[in-house]
Structure formats: C-alpha cells, structure tokens
C-alpha cells in the first residue's frame, strides 16, 4: 500500500475526529453503496439459464404425463409453483450474497449522522423477513384473501344481510298512535308526532340510556299531527296537522311561518290564497330548501315558499275521469324535484310536471280500489320507479315510463291508517312497509320485499300494535318505526350502522344530584335549641304569687249581659224589635213541607169563626151551593187516557 495514501487517510480521520468533537456527533453515517455491474450481469445470466432448464424439464415431464393419460394442467400447476418459489428464493439469496460481498467494504465506513436504533433494527428485520415469510405463508395468505373476497361479494349480492336489525331501542312518545316521523339529514335529531297532538324532539347525541325527549310541544293545539319532515338543510321542520294551515318550525320548535287559510266561500280553489279544509300530507322539495308542498281535503295540492306566507306558490287540482274534483290523500316530489305525484281517494295516481300545473304528465286511472285512501307514494333513488301503499291492503311498484300497469303487486298487507309508509332501502334493492293489526289480535310487522322479484325476503315483528310509520335513513343505516301504541323504535346494527342510536346506548344513565336528594328531613324550631330554651320553674308558689300581682291574669271574667245592654256592651239577643222577630223566626219550628196539611190545619177555625169569605155571602147565599156532576163529565171520565184533553 502507498504510504502517502495512508498518511492522507490518517490526516482525514484526524480531521473528522476534530469536526466530530466540535459538532457533537460521532460520525457522518453510512457511505453510499457501490455496485459491481459485472457481478450483477453474471448473476442474471445464471438465473436465466436455471429458469430455462427448469422450463425444459417441466415440458418433458408434461409430455410424459400426457402419454400416460393424466392431466397436464394439474401437474404443471403443482410442479411450477414450488420450483418457481425455489428459483426465486435461490435468486434472491444469490443477490443478497453478491450485494453483501460488493457492499461489505462500503458498509464498514459510515457517512452522515447515525440512524436511530429503531430504524436500524427495522431495516435488519426487513432484510431477513421477506425471505422467511415468502417461503411458507404466501400461499396461505392468498387463499385467505380469496375467501374474504368471496364472502364480501356474497354480502354485497344479498341485500337481506344489510338490514340493520340486530339491536333496537324504544322511545316512549305517548299512549296514542305515532303518526309522523322525521330525521334531519345528518341523523342527529329525531322528531315524532302523534294523535295526542304532541311533537317531541329527540337528540341522539344528548340522550343517555334513559332515552328521554328534550322537548315536547303542541304546535297545532288540538289537531292530530299527520306529517313531519326536515328540510334538505335540516334547519326547519314542516308540520302538517288536521287543520287547514301548515306550520314551519325551527330546530328548537319555535314558529317560523304559518300558511294562510283560504276563503271557503270561493268555488274555484285556484283563486284562494290557501287551503280551506284539513290537510292530509306534506313534504319538502329535495333540491330547493325554501319550497314545500301540501295536499288537502279541499281537492288541491299547493306549493309554498317559506319567505312568502301570505299566498301559495302554485296550485295543482286532481280531477277524476269525468272531470270532477277528487281529494288527494298523499303527495311527494321526485328525487330530482321535477315531478309532483299525488295519490287520490278515487284510486288514481296523478303526476304533474312541477312547472306545468294544468295537465298531468302521467296518470294511472285504476292504481288502487276507488274509495280506499292511498296512504303513501315514494320514488326510488334512481327516479324511475314509484311505490304506492294503498288502503286496499296492497303494495304496488310502478315504472313511470310505462304507467298503465304495475310492475309488481304484493297483497295481503293490512292497512288501517291513512298514513302507513313505504320506502326504499338506501341501496335501492329492497322495499319496506308496515302492516296493521286490530287491538290484541296479533303483532304488527315490518315487511321487506326484494325490488326485482318482489318476494317477501324478510320481516320484523315490531310490537303488538300496528306499524304506521317507517323510515330508513341512508346516512345512519338505521330504521325508525312508529307504532299504534305510542312507541317509536330504532333498529340498528353496531357494525353496519353509524352514529344515531349508537351514541346514546353507550352512555350510562345520569345519577341524580346529591343536592336534590336528602336521606332524612330535619325540622328544627328556634326554641328547641338549648340556647333559646327558657329555664323551668323549680317552685309553683312563687309563680302563682306573680300571676296574682299581674292585672291581666288576675282579672275576673265579666258575666253575660241580661236585658238591655249597658256599659257599651250589647245583650245576648238584643233589645230591639228586629232582634225579637229574628229570635222568634229562629224558634218557629212548624213544618210546611206538606202544603195541603198546612191549609187544613186552619179548617176547623175557619168554619167556627169565618172572617174572609163566608160573611160576604151571608145575605145573598147563606147556604153554599156546589156544582153537580153532569153526564158529560161522567163520559169524559170514562174516555181512554189518550183521548182526554191535556191541560
């Protein structure tokens, strides 16, 4: 070795030591690796030769297997995999050896700051780990991934497994039917309304396991709530009740606007400013946050704007085949907000263009039996399919592009309410509705139908009352149900659902404050304390002597006054005439309950000493004459009672 180079290296090492001592670190880290290209090329050439030799051997064995009549594909797959793994393992091993040989000199010297200990151990594990894992566990992990993928595909194909029904919570709204349900778009608050006129607000994030409503009010006084819905922004709530005026409330229940009532003496309902009869349903526009719609027994469907409460925005008038007025029982917007649909009492479903209120765009004359109230119509998320829940115990699905005949029909679904819901699942593969039962004659069910085959694929027994309202929130993936016995149930799955009911079930019930509960009530009077208590007298003789000297205690009571009053005191009964008369009246105990007896009591005295009547007729009629009974009177007495003259 050249001595000059050794001296230069030693000078360099000394300079590095001085810099390290000044800067406070021990070295400059690893130096850059140097690669021997010729060794790499040689290694690649050997690997290619080995692989080609393996391929030739496999082909020869495959030809032999074909001659013996066995399948060549199974042999290739069984032979190729382990040999490829062996080849790759040997190639990686040779690469490691070559790289370690070529970089052994460079790894000995470190350039830059030293690496942290965790990183160095992780690098060592990474260098050794893949070779050991690849040899034995690669095939197993691939098989597990394939199995998981197949199971996940099966779950995606089967919509029944997406129904969140493993857990439930019960909200006690009241004792009467829950006729309205609404969830805000974020799924944070639930609003329930019922036949008891109450609207209750439930906050999932603020409730605990006691699940109590944080507010209850009666916005429409003594009118049953028929429909509730949050706007698309979730800041206001539409309240539709049994009166003719819909209301809009904010999130806390305060009044924002009230629709005006129309003039009921005007024949043309388009000329009035609002509804003139009770409302049946209502909903918000899915795209415009200020617009909502209501339908009423006055035979109109009206759209409104929150900013102008003095008059409706537009009027749609459903008509029968003869052109007569029909009553719409439910209404809804399409998903894009361009169509308005209404189900009517004559069994028709009529759809208008939102901007053209005169003629219907789609009209089905015999959707349901005439005279039965269509309780709900709902558009699917793709906007091409319409589901209708009829009062004739049917559930029908329609394609609005061919609106003459239903695509599918389900029968035998009892419906006793005019607001029984039907809705689509968030993935548009299921259709959900509720069934009604009479009191104590079975359980109300939530029934799920497959949209394609329209077969009943699942059902949930909710309670021993009718299932009226149902709502499947797409964001929470939870199902809300309103029943006929005053309950609102929330079905959820801890894995498939998000937030909502999961927020309140994990909170334990709040304890009562210690200041409000006392284990025992103590009543302390001031004189019961020792410091205020008077000393007890040891002798009664001294106390009697003191009482004798006291003028008030030793004063003799005055006797009662007899006769007229004296000394400013009035006698017991007084000496005046009025007091004497009152005294005699009070003492008079004659019983005048029988007036005849009271009169006859004076009969003897009147006959002995006549004074009023007898002296007046003493000269003209000394002997009294009485009227004799005539024949007419006898005949009149013999007549039946119904012929007698009523006095």
C-alpha angles and dihedrals in degrees: 000000000000111000091212091059090049091053091048091050092050091049089049092051091050091050090050090051092052092049090047092051091049098043095040104239133103102230149345097259127240123345121231114276120249119215128209105222095191091056091049093050091048091050091050092050092052092049092052091050092051092049094049089050090051091050091051091050091050092051092051092050091047091054090051091050091050090053090052090052099247128131114272096199094063091049093048092051093046095046100036098056100056093039093049089049091049091048093048090046093051092045092050090047092051090047090052091049094047093045091046091049093047095045099039092097094045094047091056091066117059124212122197131003117332119264120247115265095245092055093049093051090047091052091051091050091048091052094052101028106068093054093053094043096044093057098060115009105042096088092045094052091047090054092048091050090051092050092049091049092051092048091049091050090052091052091050092050094048109067093186090072089060093062108112101219106124094100136026141184126202124221115199106219096167140285100289132071118300098227100171137041132179136174124192117240093257092050095233099119135038125200123198130188131184151172089280089073091244128130113199127195121213123190113197094197093050099043128088130198090295088068098206124169114247095212138023126182143156106231095173099039110220099001125108116245111242104172141013129182138165119228120247090264093046095228099110136035128217113222117196117185141163095283127081097254124076119209134211118211131185124238092277096049100259119140116261101170142342123210117242121251118240130232108267093200094066113094099204105069091199089067095058123087096228147354120310100194138044119300124243106186146344143185143180126254109260094223108024112063096200098052128083138163137223135185126204146185089257087080099253140110111210133189121212140193120221092219094056113047097163096078141012122258100227139347130224117192117199114214134194125233089271091050095254126140117269129189118244112220099184138014139185145169125243117249092262092043095237097110133054118204129191133183114214138203093248089065097258129129113210126190125192135188106251092232096044112059100171108070128028119247094206125019129179111190100193105030093135137001112292113253094030117110113240099224102194144004122190135182121223120241092255090056096229100092130064125196122201129192110204134200087234090078094258138120116207134186121208136192106219090208088063103027101165100084130026118251093220136003130200118193137188095054104134115220122188099162133072093223104048107147136225125185143167125248117250091256091049092235100106135050119209132198140154133239130222128226134185119251113291092353102109141309128299113240139207106221126201122203128191108242095218102043096020090220120147102253101170143004137189123208102222107179143315092281138065122292105230110163129032130177129179109198111211096206099046095033088220130130121226118200130189117202139197095249097061100269130128113198128195118203118198144157119225091219104037099034128074130214114317111091091008089071097060102038092063093055116089119228113273118251121234117259116262092228092061097052123064120187092211134007117232122199112194120185117202096238092050090072115093095236093059098038116111119236115256117244113249094200129035096199094072090047091053091051091052092049090052090057092048108093094208097049094042095047115119114232114248117247120243117274117253122195120001118356122266138184092026093303123119122223121251094258100015128237100251128104094246092055090049092051092047089050093051093045090052090050094048104102101172114142114230096171091113107052095188092055091046090055095044089053087075096043097096093048091048093052094047097043109024112192113157116031108012098057090054093059096035094108103031099038111014091164114051116236122207129198116263123229111259129208091250090059090050092050091047090053091051093053118103119263096252091058096050117104114253113229 
